[in-house]
Coordinates of C-alpha atoms in Angstrom, one line a residue:
G1 CA -41.2 13.7 85.2
G2 CA -44.0 16.1 86.0
S3 CA -46.7 16.2 88.6
Q4 CA -49.5 15.6 86.0
P5 CA -50.2 12.1 84.5
L6 CA -48.8 11.1 81.2
I7 CA -51.4 10.8 78.4
G8 CA -49.1 9.7 75.5
V9 CA -45.7 8.0 75.2
D10 CA -43.5 7.1 72.3
I11 CA -40.1 5.4 72.1
G12 CA -37.6 5.2 69.3
G13 CA -33.8 4.5 69.2
D14 CA -32.4 6.2 72.3
V15 CA -35.3 8.7 72.7
V16 CA -38.3 8.5 74.9
C17 CA -41.1 11.1 74.7
G18 CA -44.0 11.6 77.1
C19 CA -46.8 14.2 77.0
G20 CA -49.6 15.1 79.3
A21 CA -52.0 17.5 81.0
D22 CA -49.3 20.0 82.0
K23 CA -49.3 21.2 78.3
T24 CA -45.7 20.1 77.7
C25 CA -43.9 17.1 76.1
R26 CA -40.8 15.8 77.7
V27 CA -38.0 14.1 75.8
W28 CA -35.5 11.8 77.5
N29 CA -32.3 10.1 76.5
Q30 CA -32.6 6.4 77.3
Q31 CA -28.8 5.9 77.7
T32 CA -28.3 8.7 80.2
K33 CA -31.8 8.6 81.7
R34 CA -31.8 12.4 81.5
M35 CA -34.4 14.8 80.2
I36 CA -33.0 16.6 77.1
H37 CA -36.0 18.7 76.1
Q38 CA -39.2 20.0 77.6
L39 CA -41.3 21.1 74.6
A40 CA -43.6 24.0 75.5
G41 CA -46.1 25.9 73.2
H42 CA -49.5 24.2 73.4
S43 CA -52.1 26.1 75.4
Q44 CA -54.0 23.0 76.6
K45 CA -53.2 19.4 77.5
I46 CA -51.1 17.4 75.0
T47 CA -53.0 14.3 74.1
C48 CA -50.6 12.4 71.8
V49 CA -46.9 12.3 70.7
R50 CA -45.1 10.5 68.0
L51 CA -41.4 10.4 66.9
F52 CA -40.5 10.7 63.3
P53 CA -38.2 8.0 61.9
G54 CA -34.7 8.8 62.8
E55 CA -35.8 10.4 66.1
R56 CA -34.8 13.9 65.0
S57 CA -38.3 15.4 65.1
V58 CA -41.5 14.9 67.2
V59 CA -45.1 15.6 66.4
T60 CA -47.6 16.5 69.2
G61 CA -51.4 16.9 69.2
S62 CA -53.4 18.8 71.7
A63 CA -56.8 19.8 73.0
D64 CA -55.9 23.3 71.8
R65 CA -56.8 22.0 68.3
S66 CA -53.3 22.2 67.0
I67 CA -50.7 19.8 65.8
R68 CA -47.1 20.9 66.2
V69 CA -43.8 19.5 64.8
W70 CA -40.6 20.0 66.8
D71 CA -37.0 19.6 65.8
I72 CA -35.2 17.9 68.7
S73 CA -31.9 17.2 66.9
R74 CA -30.0 20.1 68.4
H75 CA -29.2 21.2 71.9
I76 CA -32.0 23.7 71.8
Y77 CA -35.3 22.5 70.3
T78 CA -37.3 24.5 67.7
Q79 CA -40.9 24.3 66.8
T80 CA -41.0 24.1 63.0
T81 CA -44.6 23.6 61.9
T82 CA -48.1 24.2 63.3
F83 CA -51.2 22.7 61.8
R84 CA -54.6 24.0 63.0
H85 CA -58.0 22.3 62.8
S86 CA -61.4 22.2 64.4
S87 CA -61.2 19.3 66.9
T88 CA -59.1 17.9 69.6
T89 CA -56.4 15.4 68.4
N90 CA -56.8 12.1 70.1
C91 CA -54.0 10.3 68.3
A92 CA -51.3 10.8 65.6
G93 CA -49.0 8.7 63.4
V94 CA -46.1 9.4 61.1
S95 CA -45.5 7.6 57.8
G96 CA -42.1 5.9 57.5
Q97 CA -42.4 6.2 53.7
T98 CA -43.4 9.9 53.2
Q99 CA -43.0 11.4 56.7
S100 CA -46.6 12.6 56.4
I101 CA -48.7 12.9 59.6
V102 CA -52.1 11.3 60.1
S103 CA -54.3 12.4 63.0
G104 CA -57.5 11.1 64.5
H105 CA -59.9 13.5 66.2
L106 CA -62.6 13.8 68.9
D107 CA -65.1 14.7 66.2
G108 CA -64.6 11.3 64.5
G109 CA -62.6 12.8 61.6
L110 CA -59.3 11.6 60.1
R111 CA -56.8 14.1 58.7
C112 CA -53.5 13.9 56.9
W113 CA -50.8 16.6 56.8
D114 CA -47.8 17.2 54.5
V115 CA -45.0 18.4 56.7
R116 CA -42.9 19.8 53.9
S117 CA -45.6 21.9 52.3
G118 CA -47.6 22.6 55.5
D119 CA -50.8 21.6 53.8
R120 CA -53.7 19.4 55.0
V121 CA -53.9 16.8 52.2
L122 CA -56.8 14.7 53.5
D123 CA -59.9 15.5 55.6
M124 CA -62.4 12.7 56.1
P125 CA -65.1 13.6 58.6
L126 CA -67.0 11.1 60.8
I127 CA -64.9 8.0 60.1
H128 CA -66.0 6.9 63.6
E129 CA -69.1 7.9 65.7
G130 CA -67.8 9.3 69.0
G131 CA -64.2 9.9 67.9
V132 CA -61.1 8.2 66.6
T133 CA -58.9 6.7 69.3
S134 CA -55.9 5.4 67.4
V135 CA -54.3 5.7 63.9
Q136 CA -51.4 3.7 62.3
W137 CA -50.0 3.6 58.8
K138 CA -49.8 0.1 57.4
P139 CA -46.2 -1.2 57.5
G140 CA -44.4 -0.6 54.2
N141 CA -47.4 1.2 52.8
D142 CA -47.8 5.0 52.3
H143 CA -51.6 5.2 51.8
E144 CA -53.5 2.7 54.0
I145 CA -54.3 3.7 57.6
L146 CA -55.7 1.6 60.5
T147 CA -58.1 3.4 62.8
N148 CA -59.9 2.5 66.0
G149 CA -63.0 4.4 67.2
R150 CA -65.5 4.9 70.0
D151 CA -68.1 3.1 67.9
S152 CA -66.2 -0.2 68.7
A153 CA -65.0 -0.8 65.2
L154 CA -61.6 -0.9 63.5
K155 CA -61.3 0.4 59.9
I156 CA -58.7 0.6 57.2
V157 CA -58.8 3.9 55.2
D158 CA -57.2 4.3 51.8
A159 CA -55.9 7.8 51.7
R160 CA -55.6 7.8 47.9
K161 CA -59.2 6.8 47.4
K162 CA -60.4 8.8 50.4
A163 CA -62.5 5.9 51.4
V164 CA -62.9 3.2 54.1
I165 CA -61.9 -0.1 52.4
K166 CA -62.3 -2.5 55.4
T167 CA -64.2 -2.6 58.7
F168 CA -63.7 -5.0 61.6
H169 CA -66.1 -5.5 64.5
D170 CA -67.4 -8.2 66.8
P171 CA -70.3 -8.2 69.3
G172 CA -67.8 -8.9 72.1
F173 CA -65.4 -6.1 71.3
R174 CA -65.8 -2.7 72.8
T175 CA -63.7 0.6 72.6
L176 CA -64.3 2.5 75.8
T177 CA -61.6 5.2 76.0
N178 CA -60.5 8.1 73.8
H179 CA -57.0 6.7 73.4
A180 CA -57.7 2.9 72.9
S181 CA -55.0 1.3 70.8
S182 CA -55.1 -0.9 67.7
S183 CA -52.3 -2.2 65.5
F184 CA -51.4 -3.9 62.2
S185 CA -49.2 -7.0 62.5
P186 CA -45.6 -6.2 61.3
D187 CA -46.4 -8.0 58.0
G188 CA -49.7 -6.1 57.6
A189 CA -51.7 -9.3 57.3
H190 CA -53.7 -8.9 60.5
V191 CA -55.1 -6.2 62.8
A192 CA -55.6 -6.4 66.5
A193 CA -57.1 -4.5 69.4
G194 CA -57.9 -5.2 73.1
S195 CA -61.5 -4.9 74.3
G196 CA -62.1 -2.1 76.9
D197 CA -64.5 -4.1 79.0
N198 CA -63.0 -7.6 79.5
G199 CA -59.5 -7.1 78.2
D200 CA -59.8 -9.9 75.5
L201 CA -57.4 -9.6 72.5
F202 CA -59.2 -9.7 69.2
V203 CA -57.3 -10.5 66.0
W204 CA -58.8 -10.1 62.5
N205 CA -57.5 -11.2 59.1
V206 CA -57.1 -8.2 56.8
N207 CA -57.9 -9.9 53.6
S208 CA -61.0 -11.8 54.7
G209 CA -62.1 -9.3 57.3
K210 CA -63.0 -12.2 59.6
L211 CA -62.1 -12.6 63.3
E212 CA -59.4 -15.2 63.6
K213 CA -58.7 -15.2 67.3
R214 CA -60.2 -14.0 70.6
L215 CA -57.8 -14.6 73.5
S216 CA -58.3 -14.1 77.2
A217 CA -55.9 -13.3 80.0
H218 CA -56.7 -9.9 81.5
K219 CA -59.1 -9.4 84.4
S220 CA -59.9 -5.8 83.5
G221 CA -60.3 -3.7 80.3
A222 CA -57.4 -3.3 77.9
V223 CA -56.1 0.3 77.4
G224 CA -53.0 -0.2 75.3
L225 CA -51.7 -2.6 72.6
S226 CA -48.5 -2.9 70.6
W227 CA -47.6 -5.4 67.9
G228 CA -43.9 -5.6 67.0
M229 CA -41.1 -7.9 66.1
G230 CA -40.3 -10.5 68.7
G231 CA -41.5 -13.8 70.2
T232 CA -41.0 -17.2 68.7
N233 CA -42.5 -16.3 65.3
G234 CA -41.0 -12.8 65.0
Q235 CA -44.3 -11.1 65.7
Q236 CA -45.4 -10.4 69.3
V237 CA -48.4 -8.6 70.8
A238 CA -48.3 -6.8 74.1
T239 CA -51.4 -5.5 75.9
I240 CA -51.9 -3.6 79.1
D241 CA -55.0 -3.2 81.1
K242 CA -56.5 -0.7 83.5
S243 CA -55.0 -2.4 86.5
G244 CA -51.5 -2.0 85.0
V245 CA -51.1 -5.7 84.1
L246 CA -49.0 -6.3 81.0
V247 CA -49.5 -9.5 78.9
L248 CA -47.1 -10.7 76.2
W249 CA -48.8 -12.9 73.6
G250 CA -46.7 -15.4 71.7

């Protein structure tokens, strides 16, 4: 590890990636517990990191207003692609279907990038007032993207239509950090996020747009959320709050 705090982390297969304020992204092997790469090239702090499916490549976003793709499949890493834009990247995601990158930005914009051609294929400004804090492709879908924003709303964007097709909000839900999480359920039927003030978990139905559940367990604001396979019904939510308390929801 480094002396500066981690800002972003991703895990896939035997690979763990962590990025932070020291302008580098470290890559570890879970089996050996050893660092195998230290990716250097950004000129300012790295704000997000995501592994591509198969864990052979990594994408990083930075306050230097660039997004970089790295090949980590060999003993010596190589930086393969650089995308440049006009705003700090708060978050990024990789499509399992097309290997395209989606990025959410401090200026509230959402952008998509074709890794193979090197082109920006979508640029939607001001999706959220105050900035986009998380992005996620819908499971099994190559054109719908879930976003969270500093305006305390979740949205689903259709990249083909270049339009917001769903918005989720509630008077009790607040997004208070630039990296606040949100997630689709593994089956894509629900979306969830943790509130930044009281830590409550909010779950909305995608089809109806209505809030289905508001659950309480945290004593401080939620800062991270993940929804994956697990639990008694094959879908389990994990949230973590500002105090470092992790809650698993059945």
